[in-house]
mmCIF file of C-alpha atoms (C1' of nucleotides) in Angstrom:
data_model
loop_
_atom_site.group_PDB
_atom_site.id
_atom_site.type_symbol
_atom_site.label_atom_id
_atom_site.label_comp_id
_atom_site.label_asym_id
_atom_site.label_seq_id
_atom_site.Cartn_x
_atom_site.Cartn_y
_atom_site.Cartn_z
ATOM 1 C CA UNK A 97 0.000 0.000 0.000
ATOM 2 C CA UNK A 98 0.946 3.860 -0.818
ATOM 3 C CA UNK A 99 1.195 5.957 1.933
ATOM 4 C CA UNK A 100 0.717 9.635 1.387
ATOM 5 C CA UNK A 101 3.055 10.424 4.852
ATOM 6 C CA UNK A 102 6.204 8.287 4.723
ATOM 7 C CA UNK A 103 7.284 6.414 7.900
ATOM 8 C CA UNK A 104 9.806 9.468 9.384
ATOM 9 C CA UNK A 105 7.069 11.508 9.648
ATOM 10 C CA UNK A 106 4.992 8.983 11.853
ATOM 11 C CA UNK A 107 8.393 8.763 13.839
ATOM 12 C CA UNK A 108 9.139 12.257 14.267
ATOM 13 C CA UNK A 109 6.049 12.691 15.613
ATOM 14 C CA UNK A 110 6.056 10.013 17.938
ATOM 15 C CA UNK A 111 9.160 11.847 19.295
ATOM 16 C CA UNK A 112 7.570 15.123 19.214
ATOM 17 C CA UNK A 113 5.035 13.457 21.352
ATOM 18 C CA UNK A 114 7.534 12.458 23.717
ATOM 19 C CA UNK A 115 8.135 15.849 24.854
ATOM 20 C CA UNK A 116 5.054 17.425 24.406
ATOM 21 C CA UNK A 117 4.183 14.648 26.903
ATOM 22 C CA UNK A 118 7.776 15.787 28.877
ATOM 23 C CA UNK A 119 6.849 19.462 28.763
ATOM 24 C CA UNK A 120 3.062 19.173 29.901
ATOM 25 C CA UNK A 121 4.040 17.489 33.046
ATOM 26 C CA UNK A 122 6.348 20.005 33.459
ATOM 27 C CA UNK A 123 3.464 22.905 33.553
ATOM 28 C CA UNK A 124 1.970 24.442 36.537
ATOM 29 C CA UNK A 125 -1.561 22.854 36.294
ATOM 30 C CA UNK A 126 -0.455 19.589 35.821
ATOM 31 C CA UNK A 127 -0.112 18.755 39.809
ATOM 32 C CA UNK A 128 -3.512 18.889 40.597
ATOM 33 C CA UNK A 129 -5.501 15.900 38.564
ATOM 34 C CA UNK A 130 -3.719 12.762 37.409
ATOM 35 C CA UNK A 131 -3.677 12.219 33.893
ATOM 36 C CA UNK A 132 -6.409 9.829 34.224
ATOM 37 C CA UNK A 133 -8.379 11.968 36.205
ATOM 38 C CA UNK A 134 -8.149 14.936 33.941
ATOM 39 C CA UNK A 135 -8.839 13.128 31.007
ATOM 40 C CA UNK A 136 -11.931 11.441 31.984
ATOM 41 C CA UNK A 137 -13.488 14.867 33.266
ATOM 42 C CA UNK A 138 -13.058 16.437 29.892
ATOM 43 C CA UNK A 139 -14.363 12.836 28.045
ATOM 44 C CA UNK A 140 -17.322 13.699 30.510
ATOM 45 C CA UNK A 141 -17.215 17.875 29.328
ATOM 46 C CA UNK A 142 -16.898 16.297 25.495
ATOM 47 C CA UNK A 143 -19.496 13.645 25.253
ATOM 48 C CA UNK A 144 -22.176 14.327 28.581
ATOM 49 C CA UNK A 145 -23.251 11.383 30.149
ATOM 50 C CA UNK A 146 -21.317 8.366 30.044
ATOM 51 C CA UNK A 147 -21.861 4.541 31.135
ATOM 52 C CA UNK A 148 -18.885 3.878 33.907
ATOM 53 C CA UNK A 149 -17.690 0.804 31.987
ATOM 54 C CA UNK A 150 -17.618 3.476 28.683
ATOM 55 C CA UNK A 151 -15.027 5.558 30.663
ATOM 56 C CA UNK A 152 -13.132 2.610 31.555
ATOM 57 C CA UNK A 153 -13.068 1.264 28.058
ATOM 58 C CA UNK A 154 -11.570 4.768 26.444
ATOM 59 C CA UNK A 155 -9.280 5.742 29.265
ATOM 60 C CA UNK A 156 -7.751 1.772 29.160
ATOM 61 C CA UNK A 157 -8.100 1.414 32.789
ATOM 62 C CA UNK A 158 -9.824 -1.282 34.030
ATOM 63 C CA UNK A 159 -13.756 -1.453 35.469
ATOM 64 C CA UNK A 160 -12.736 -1.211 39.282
ATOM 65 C CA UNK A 161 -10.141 1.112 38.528
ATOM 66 C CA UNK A 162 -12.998 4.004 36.741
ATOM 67 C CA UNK A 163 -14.913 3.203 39.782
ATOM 68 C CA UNK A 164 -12.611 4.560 42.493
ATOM 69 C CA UNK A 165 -11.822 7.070 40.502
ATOM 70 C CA UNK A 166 -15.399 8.122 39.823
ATOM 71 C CA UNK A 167 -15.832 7.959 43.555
ATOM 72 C CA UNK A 168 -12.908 10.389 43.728
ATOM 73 C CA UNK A 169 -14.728 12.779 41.425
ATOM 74 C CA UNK A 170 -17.557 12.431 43.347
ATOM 75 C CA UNK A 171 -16.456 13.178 46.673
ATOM 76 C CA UNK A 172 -15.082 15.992 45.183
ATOM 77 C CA UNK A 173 -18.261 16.877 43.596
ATOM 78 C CA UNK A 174 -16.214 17.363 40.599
ATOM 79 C CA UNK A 175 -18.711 14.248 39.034
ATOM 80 C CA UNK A 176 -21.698 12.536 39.930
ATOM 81 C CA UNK A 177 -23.503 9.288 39.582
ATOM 82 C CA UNK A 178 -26.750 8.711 37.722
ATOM 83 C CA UNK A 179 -29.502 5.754 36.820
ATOM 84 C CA UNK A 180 -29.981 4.792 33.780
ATOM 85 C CA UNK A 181 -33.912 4.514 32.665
ATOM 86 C CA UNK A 182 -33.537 1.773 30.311
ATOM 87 C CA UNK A 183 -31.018 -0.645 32.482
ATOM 88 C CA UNK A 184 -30.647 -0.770 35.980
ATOM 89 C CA UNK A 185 -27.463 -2.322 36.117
ATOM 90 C CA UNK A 186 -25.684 0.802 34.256
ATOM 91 C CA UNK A 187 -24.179 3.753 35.956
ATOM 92 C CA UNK A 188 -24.303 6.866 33.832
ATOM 93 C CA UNK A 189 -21.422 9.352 35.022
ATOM 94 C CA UNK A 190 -22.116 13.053 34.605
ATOM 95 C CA UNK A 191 -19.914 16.103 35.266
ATOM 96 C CA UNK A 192 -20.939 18.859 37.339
ATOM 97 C CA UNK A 193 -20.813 22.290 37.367
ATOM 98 C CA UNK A 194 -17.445 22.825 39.763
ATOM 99 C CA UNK A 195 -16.116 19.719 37.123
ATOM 100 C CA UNK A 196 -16.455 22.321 34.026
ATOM 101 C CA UNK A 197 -15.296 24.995 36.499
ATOM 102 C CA UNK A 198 -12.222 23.816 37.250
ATOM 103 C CA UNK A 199 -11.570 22.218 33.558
ATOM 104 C CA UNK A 200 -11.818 25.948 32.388
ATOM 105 C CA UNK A 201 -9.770 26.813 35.404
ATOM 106 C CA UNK A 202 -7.111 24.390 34.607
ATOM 107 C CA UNK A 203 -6.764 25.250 30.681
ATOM 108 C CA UNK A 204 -6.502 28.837 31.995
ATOM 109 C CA UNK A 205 -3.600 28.326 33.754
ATOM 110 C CA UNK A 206 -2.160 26.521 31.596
ATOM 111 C CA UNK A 207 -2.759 29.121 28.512
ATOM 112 C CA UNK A 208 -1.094 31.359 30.149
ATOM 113 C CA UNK A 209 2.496 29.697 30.824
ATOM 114 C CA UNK A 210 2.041 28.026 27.135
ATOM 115 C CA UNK A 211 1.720 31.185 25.933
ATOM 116 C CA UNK A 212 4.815 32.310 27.436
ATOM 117 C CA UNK A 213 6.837 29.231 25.819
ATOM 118 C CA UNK A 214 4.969 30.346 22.414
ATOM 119 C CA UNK A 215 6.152 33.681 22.774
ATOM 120 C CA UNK A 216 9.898 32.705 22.724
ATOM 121 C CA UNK A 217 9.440 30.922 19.571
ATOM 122 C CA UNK A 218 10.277 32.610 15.944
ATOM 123 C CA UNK A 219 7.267 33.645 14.210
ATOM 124 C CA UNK A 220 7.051 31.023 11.261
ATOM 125 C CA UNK A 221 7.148 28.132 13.861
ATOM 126 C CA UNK A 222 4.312 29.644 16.003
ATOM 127 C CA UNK A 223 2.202 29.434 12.835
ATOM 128 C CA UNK A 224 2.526 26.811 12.089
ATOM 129 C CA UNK A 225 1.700 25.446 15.222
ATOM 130 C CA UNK A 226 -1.460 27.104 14.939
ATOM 131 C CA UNK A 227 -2.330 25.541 12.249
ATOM 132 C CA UNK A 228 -2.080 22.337 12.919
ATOM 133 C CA UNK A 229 -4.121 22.744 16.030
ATOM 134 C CA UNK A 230 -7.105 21.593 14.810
ATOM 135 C CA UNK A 231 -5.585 18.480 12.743
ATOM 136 C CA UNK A 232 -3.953 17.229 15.847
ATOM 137 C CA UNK A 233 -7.020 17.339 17.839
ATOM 138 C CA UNK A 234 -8.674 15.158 14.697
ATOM 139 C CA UNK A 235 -5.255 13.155 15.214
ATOM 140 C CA UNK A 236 -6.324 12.747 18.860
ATOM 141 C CA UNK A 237 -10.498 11.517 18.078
ATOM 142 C CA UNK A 238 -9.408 8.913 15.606
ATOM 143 C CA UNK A 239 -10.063 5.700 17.210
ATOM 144 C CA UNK A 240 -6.376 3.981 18.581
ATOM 145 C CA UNK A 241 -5.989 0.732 18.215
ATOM 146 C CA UNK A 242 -10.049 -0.234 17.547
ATOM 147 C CA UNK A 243 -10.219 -2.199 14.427
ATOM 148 C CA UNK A 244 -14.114 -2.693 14.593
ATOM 149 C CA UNK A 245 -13.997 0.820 14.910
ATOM 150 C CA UNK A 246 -16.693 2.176 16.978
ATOM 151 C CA UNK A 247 -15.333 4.933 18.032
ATOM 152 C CA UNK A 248 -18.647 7.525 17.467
ATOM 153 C CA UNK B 145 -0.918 40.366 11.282
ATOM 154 C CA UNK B 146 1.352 41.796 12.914
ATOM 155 C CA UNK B 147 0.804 40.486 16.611
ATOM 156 C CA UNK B 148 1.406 37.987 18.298
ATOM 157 C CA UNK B 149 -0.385 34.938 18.684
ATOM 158 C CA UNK B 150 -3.636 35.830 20.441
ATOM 159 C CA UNK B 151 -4.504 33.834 24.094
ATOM 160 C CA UNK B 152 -6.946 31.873 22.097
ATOM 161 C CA UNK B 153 -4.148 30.077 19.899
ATOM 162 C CA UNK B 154 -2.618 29.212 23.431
ATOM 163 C CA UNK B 155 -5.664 27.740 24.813
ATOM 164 C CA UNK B 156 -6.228 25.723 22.040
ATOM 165 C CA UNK B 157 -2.906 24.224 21.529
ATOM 166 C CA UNK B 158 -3.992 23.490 25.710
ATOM 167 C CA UNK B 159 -6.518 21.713 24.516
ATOM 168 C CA UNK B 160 -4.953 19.800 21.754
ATOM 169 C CA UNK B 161 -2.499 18.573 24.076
ATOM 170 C CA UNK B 162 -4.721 17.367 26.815
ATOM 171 C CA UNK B 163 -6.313 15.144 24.090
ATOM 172 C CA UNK B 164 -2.880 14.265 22.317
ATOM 173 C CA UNK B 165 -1.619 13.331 25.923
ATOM 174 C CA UNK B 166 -4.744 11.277 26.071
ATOM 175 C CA UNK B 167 -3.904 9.882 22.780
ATOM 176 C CA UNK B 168 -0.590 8.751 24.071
ATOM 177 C CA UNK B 169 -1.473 7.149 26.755
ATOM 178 C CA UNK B 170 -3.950 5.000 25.167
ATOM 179 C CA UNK B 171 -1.143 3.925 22.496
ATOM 180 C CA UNK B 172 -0.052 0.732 22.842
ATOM 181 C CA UNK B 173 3.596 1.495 24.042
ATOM 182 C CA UNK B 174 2.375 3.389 26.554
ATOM 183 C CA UNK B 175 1.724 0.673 29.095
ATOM 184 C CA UNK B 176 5.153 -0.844 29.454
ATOM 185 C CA UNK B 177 6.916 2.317 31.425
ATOM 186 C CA UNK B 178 5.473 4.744 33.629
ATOM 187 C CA UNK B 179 5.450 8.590 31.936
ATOM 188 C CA UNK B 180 8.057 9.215 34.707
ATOM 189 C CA UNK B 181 10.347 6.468 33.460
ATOM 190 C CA UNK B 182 9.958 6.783 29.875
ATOM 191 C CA UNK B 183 10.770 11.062 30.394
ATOM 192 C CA UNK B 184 14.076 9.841 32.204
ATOM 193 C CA UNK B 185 15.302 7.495 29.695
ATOM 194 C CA UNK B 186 14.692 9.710 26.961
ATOM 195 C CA UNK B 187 16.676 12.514 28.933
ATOM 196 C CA UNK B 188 19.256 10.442 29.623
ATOM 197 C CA UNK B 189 19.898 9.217 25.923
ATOM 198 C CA UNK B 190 19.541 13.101 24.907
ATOM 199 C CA UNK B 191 21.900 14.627 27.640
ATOM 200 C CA UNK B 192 23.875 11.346 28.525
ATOM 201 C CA UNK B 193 25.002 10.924 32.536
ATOM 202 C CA UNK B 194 23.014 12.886 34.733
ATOM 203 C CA UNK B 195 23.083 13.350 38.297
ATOM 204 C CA UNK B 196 20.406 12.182 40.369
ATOM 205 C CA UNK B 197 19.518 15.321 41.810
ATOM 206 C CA UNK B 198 19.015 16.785 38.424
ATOM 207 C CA UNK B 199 17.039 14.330 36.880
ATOM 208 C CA UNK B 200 14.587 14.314 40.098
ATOM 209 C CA UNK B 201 14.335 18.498 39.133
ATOM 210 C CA UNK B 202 14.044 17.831 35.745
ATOM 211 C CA UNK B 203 11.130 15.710 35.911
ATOM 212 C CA UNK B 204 9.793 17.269 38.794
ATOM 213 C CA UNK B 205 9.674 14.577 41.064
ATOM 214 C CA UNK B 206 11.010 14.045 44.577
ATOM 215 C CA UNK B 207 15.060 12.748 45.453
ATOM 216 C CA UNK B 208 13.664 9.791 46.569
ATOM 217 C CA UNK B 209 11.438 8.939 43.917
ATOM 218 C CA UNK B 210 14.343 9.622 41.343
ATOM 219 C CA UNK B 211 16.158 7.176 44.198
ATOM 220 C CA UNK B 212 13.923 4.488 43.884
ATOM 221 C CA UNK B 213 13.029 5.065 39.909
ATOM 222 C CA UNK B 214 16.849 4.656 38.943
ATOM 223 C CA UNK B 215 16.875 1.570 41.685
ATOM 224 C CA UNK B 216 14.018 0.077 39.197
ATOM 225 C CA UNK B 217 15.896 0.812 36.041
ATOM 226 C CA UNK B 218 19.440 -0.324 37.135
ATOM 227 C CA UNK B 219 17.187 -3.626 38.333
ATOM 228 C CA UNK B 220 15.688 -3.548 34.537
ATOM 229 C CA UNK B 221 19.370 -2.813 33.529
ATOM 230 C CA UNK B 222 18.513 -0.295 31.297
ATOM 231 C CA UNK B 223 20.390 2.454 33.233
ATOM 232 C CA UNK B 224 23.053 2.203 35.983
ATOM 233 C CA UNK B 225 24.732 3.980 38.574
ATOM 234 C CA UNK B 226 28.206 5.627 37.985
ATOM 235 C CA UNK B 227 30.294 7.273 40.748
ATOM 236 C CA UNK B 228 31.306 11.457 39.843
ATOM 237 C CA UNK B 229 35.562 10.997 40.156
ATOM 238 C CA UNK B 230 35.028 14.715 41.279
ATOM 239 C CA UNK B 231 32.598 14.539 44.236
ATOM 240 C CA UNK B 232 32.231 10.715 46.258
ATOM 241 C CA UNK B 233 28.360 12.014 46.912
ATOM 242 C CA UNK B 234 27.509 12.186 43.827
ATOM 243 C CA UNK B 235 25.881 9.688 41.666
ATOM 244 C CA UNK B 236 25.909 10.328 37.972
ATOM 245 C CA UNK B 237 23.328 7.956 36.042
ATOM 246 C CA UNK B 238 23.844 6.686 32.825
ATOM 247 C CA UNK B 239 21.670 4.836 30.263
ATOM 248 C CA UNK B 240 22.588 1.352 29.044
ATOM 249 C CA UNK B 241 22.710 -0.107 25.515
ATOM 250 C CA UNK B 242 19.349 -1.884 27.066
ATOM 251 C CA UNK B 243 18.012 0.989 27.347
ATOM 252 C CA UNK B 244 18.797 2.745 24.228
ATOM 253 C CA UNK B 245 16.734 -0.267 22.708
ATOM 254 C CA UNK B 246 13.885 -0.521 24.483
ATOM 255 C CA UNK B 247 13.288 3.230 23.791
ATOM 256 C CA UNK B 248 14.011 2.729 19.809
ATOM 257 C CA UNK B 249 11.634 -0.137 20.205
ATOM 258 C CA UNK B 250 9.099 1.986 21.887
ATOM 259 C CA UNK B 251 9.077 4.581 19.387
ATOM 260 C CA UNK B 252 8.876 1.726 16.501
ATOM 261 C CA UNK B 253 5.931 0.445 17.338
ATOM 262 C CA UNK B 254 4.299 3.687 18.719
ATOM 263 C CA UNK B 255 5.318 5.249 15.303
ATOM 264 C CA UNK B 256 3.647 2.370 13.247
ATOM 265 C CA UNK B 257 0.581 2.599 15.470
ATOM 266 C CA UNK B 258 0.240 6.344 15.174
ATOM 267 C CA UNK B 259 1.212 5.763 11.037
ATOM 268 C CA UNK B 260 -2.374 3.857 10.953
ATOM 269 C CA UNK B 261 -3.738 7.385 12.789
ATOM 270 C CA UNK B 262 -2.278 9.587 10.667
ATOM 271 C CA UNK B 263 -3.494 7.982 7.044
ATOM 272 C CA UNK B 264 -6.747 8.483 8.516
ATOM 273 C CA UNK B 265 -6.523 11.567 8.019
ATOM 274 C CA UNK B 266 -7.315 14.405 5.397
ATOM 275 C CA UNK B 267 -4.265 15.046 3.733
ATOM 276 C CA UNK B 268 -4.059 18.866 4.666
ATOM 277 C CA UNK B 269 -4.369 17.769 7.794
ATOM 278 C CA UNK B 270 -1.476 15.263 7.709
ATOM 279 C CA UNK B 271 0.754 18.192 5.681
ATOM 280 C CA UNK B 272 0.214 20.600 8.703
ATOM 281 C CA UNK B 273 1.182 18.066 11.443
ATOM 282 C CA UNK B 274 4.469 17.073 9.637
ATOM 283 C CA UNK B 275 4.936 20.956 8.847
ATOM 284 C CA UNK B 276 4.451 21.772 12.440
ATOM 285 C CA UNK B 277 6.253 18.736 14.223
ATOM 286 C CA UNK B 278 9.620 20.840 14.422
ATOM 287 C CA UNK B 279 8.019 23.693 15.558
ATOM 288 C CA UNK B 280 6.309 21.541 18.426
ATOM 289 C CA UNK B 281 9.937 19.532 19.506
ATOM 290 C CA UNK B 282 11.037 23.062 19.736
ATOM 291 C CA UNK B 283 8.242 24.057 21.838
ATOM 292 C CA UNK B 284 8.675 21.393 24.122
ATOM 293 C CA UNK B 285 12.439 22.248 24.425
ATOM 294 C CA UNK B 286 11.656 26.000 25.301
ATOM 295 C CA UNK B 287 10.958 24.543 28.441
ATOM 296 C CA UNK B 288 14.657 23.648 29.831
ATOM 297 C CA UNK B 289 15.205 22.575 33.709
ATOM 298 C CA UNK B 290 13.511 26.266 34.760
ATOM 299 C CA UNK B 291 16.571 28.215 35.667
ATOM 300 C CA UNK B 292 15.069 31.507 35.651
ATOM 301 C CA UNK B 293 11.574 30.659 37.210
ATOM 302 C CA UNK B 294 10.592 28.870 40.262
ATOM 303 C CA UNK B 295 9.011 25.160 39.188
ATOM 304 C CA UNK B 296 5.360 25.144 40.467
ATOM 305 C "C1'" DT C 233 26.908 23.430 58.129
ATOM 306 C "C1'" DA C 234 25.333 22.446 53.560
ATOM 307 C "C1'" DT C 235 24.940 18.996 49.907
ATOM 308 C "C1'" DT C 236 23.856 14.487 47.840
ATOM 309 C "C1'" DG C 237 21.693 10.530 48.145
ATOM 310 C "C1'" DT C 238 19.285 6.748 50.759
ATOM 311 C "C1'" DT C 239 16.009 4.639 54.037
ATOM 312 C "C1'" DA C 240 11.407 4.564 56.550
ATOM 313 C "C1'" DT C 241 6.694 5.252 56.309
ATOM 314 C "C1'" DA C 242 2.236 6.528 54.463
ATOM 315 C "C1'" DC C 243 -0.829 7.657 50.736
ATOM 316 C "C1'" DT C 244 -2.710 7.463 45.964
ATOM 317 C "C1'" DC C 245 -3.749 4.918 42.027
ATOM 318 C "C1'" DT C 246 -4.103 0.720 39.536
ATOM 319 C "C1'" DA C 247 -4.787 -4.422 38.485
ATOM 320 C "C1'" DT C 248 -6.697 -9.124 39.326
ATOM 321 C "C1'" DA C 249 -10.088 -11.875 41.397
ATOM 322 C "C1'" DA C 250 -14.313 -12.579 43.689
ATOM 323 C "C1'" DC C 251 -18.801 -10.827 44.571
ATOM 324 C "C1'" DT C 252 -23.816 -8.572 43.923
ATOM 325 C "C1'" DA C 253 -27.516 -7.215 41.080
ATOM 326 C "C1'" DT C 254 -29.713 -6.982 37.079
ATOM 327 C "C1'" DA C 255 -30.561 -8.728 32.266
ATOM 328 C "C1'" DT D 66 -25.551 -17.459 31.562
ATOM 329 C "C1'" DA D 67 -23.933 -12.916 30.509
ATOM 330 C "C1'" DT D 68 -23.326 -8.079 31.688
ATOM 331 C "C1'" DA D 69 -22.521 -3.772 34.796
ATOM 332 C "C1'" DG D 70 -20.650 -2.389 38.615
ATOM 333 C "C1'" DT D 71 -18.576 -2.953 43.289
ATOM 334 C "C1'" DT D 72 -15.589 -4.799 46.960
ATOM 335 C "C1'" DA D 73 -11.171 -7.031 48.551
ATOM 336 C "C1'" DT D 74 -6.490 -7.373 48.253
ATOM 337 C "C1'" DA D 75 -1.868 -6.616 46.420
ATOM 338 C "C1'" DG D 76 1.643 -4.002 43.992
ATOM 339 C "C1'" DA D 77 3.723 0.151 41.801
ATOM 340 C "C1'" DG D 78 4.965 4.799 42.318
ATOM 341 C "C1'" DT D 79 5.200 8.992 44.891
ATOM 342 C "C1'" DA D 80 5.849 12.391 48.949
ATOM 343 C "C1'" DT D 81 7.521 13.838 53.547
ATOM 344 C "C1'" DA D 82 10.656 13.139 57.206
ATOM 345 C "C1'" DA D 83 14.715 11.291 59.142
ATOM 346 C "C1'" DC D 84 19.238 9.554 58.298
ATOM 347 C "C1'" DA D 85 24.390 8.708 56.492
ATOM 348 C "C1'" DA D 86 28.189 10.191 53.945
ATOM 349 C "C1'" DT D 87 30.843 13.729 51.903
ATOM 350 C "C1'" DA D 88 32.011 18.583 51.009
#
DNA sequence: TATTGTTATACTCTATAACTATA
DNA sequence: TATAGTTATAGAGTATAACAATA
């Protein structure tokens, strides 16, 4: 098969990754949620409602590991459990008000000391970052390693 | 124009990365090392021997957890322990040829996996992510070790 | 005394296995 | 019997505090 982007660029990325990976961890906002965490509160932001299994499924953790940390959100009343109509044996997940609150919050922060890195860089590279903005965040819906593909 | 790029470009490259971070972790090479561990044996193939003290800054963890993280990888033998011939309390930490190929390894199969991402892709999507990954390594490297600010 | 690193201890987060309840 | 979620238990990884060795 043909492949429109050779392999390098695949690879560079994958390094570029790396750090990207290196450099968030690095930034202010990144000490208060793990990664987990954070990234199941903005599935929940993204999407609404979710089954608990669901969460489990796109996060790869396991069942009992989304539950804890659904009871974590919901201690923190950052989440909050909900029945589902049609099957009694589901647990919908929703996120609450102080959960978008301190999403926004979060990305705030972080803006700011991004934009400071962004600053320092030479004008051609900083737009071209922002232009590929959007295609990375397409990069980051496609499905990962789901064949049957049901990623919605 | 003939600004700079506006707080909205920052938020949304905040964004992106939450979700490529997400991506990332739900990559298959992502389950064999901790973010923590992968981060340290890509800095030490970049800078070569480190002390201990500075990796624990540079990843922004504790000098015991850098303690016990190096313990792990000299037990993995992908890194060991090296005395400094200049100062007997210093331990300067070096990666091994083990190391070296796990971390090629990694970034193999991560790079085939995201490959099968990419050609999913529109293509003017794919040409601004390869346009913009050198622009993004750079990024990540604007961030050193924080000598001028104060981490957290 | 200050530093570099380790040890001791506790907490968070996760996985596997076993369980409850619905379907 | 199968599915959705929880509980029980164990292990990895981290932080704070106390310590040992060297400067």
């Amino acid at each position: 098969m043909s492949r429109t982007v050779p392999d390098l660029a695949a690879a560079e990325l994958s390094v570029g990754l790396e750090r990207l990976v290196s450099l968030l961890r690095r930034l202010p906002p990144g000490s208060d949620l793990s990664l987990t965490t954070a990234s199941t509160l903005r599935l929940l932001e993204q999407d609404g409602p979710r089954r608990l299994s669901d969460l489990a499924a796109r996060e790869g953790v396991t069942q009992p590991a989304m539950t804890q940390l659904v009871t974590r959100l919901e201690r923190d009343g950052l989440a909050r459990r909900m029945p589902d109509p049609d099957d009694a044996r589901v647990v919908l997940v929703v996120i609450t008000e102080a959960g978008l609150a301190l999403l926004r919050e979060r990305r705030a922060v972080r803006a700011t000391h991004l934009q400071a890195l962004i600053d320092t860089l030479p004008a051609p590279d900083r737009r071209r970052i922002v232009a590929a903005v959007p295609a990375l965040i397409r990069l980051a819906d496609a499905a990962p390693g789901d064949p049957s593909g049901e990623q919605r």
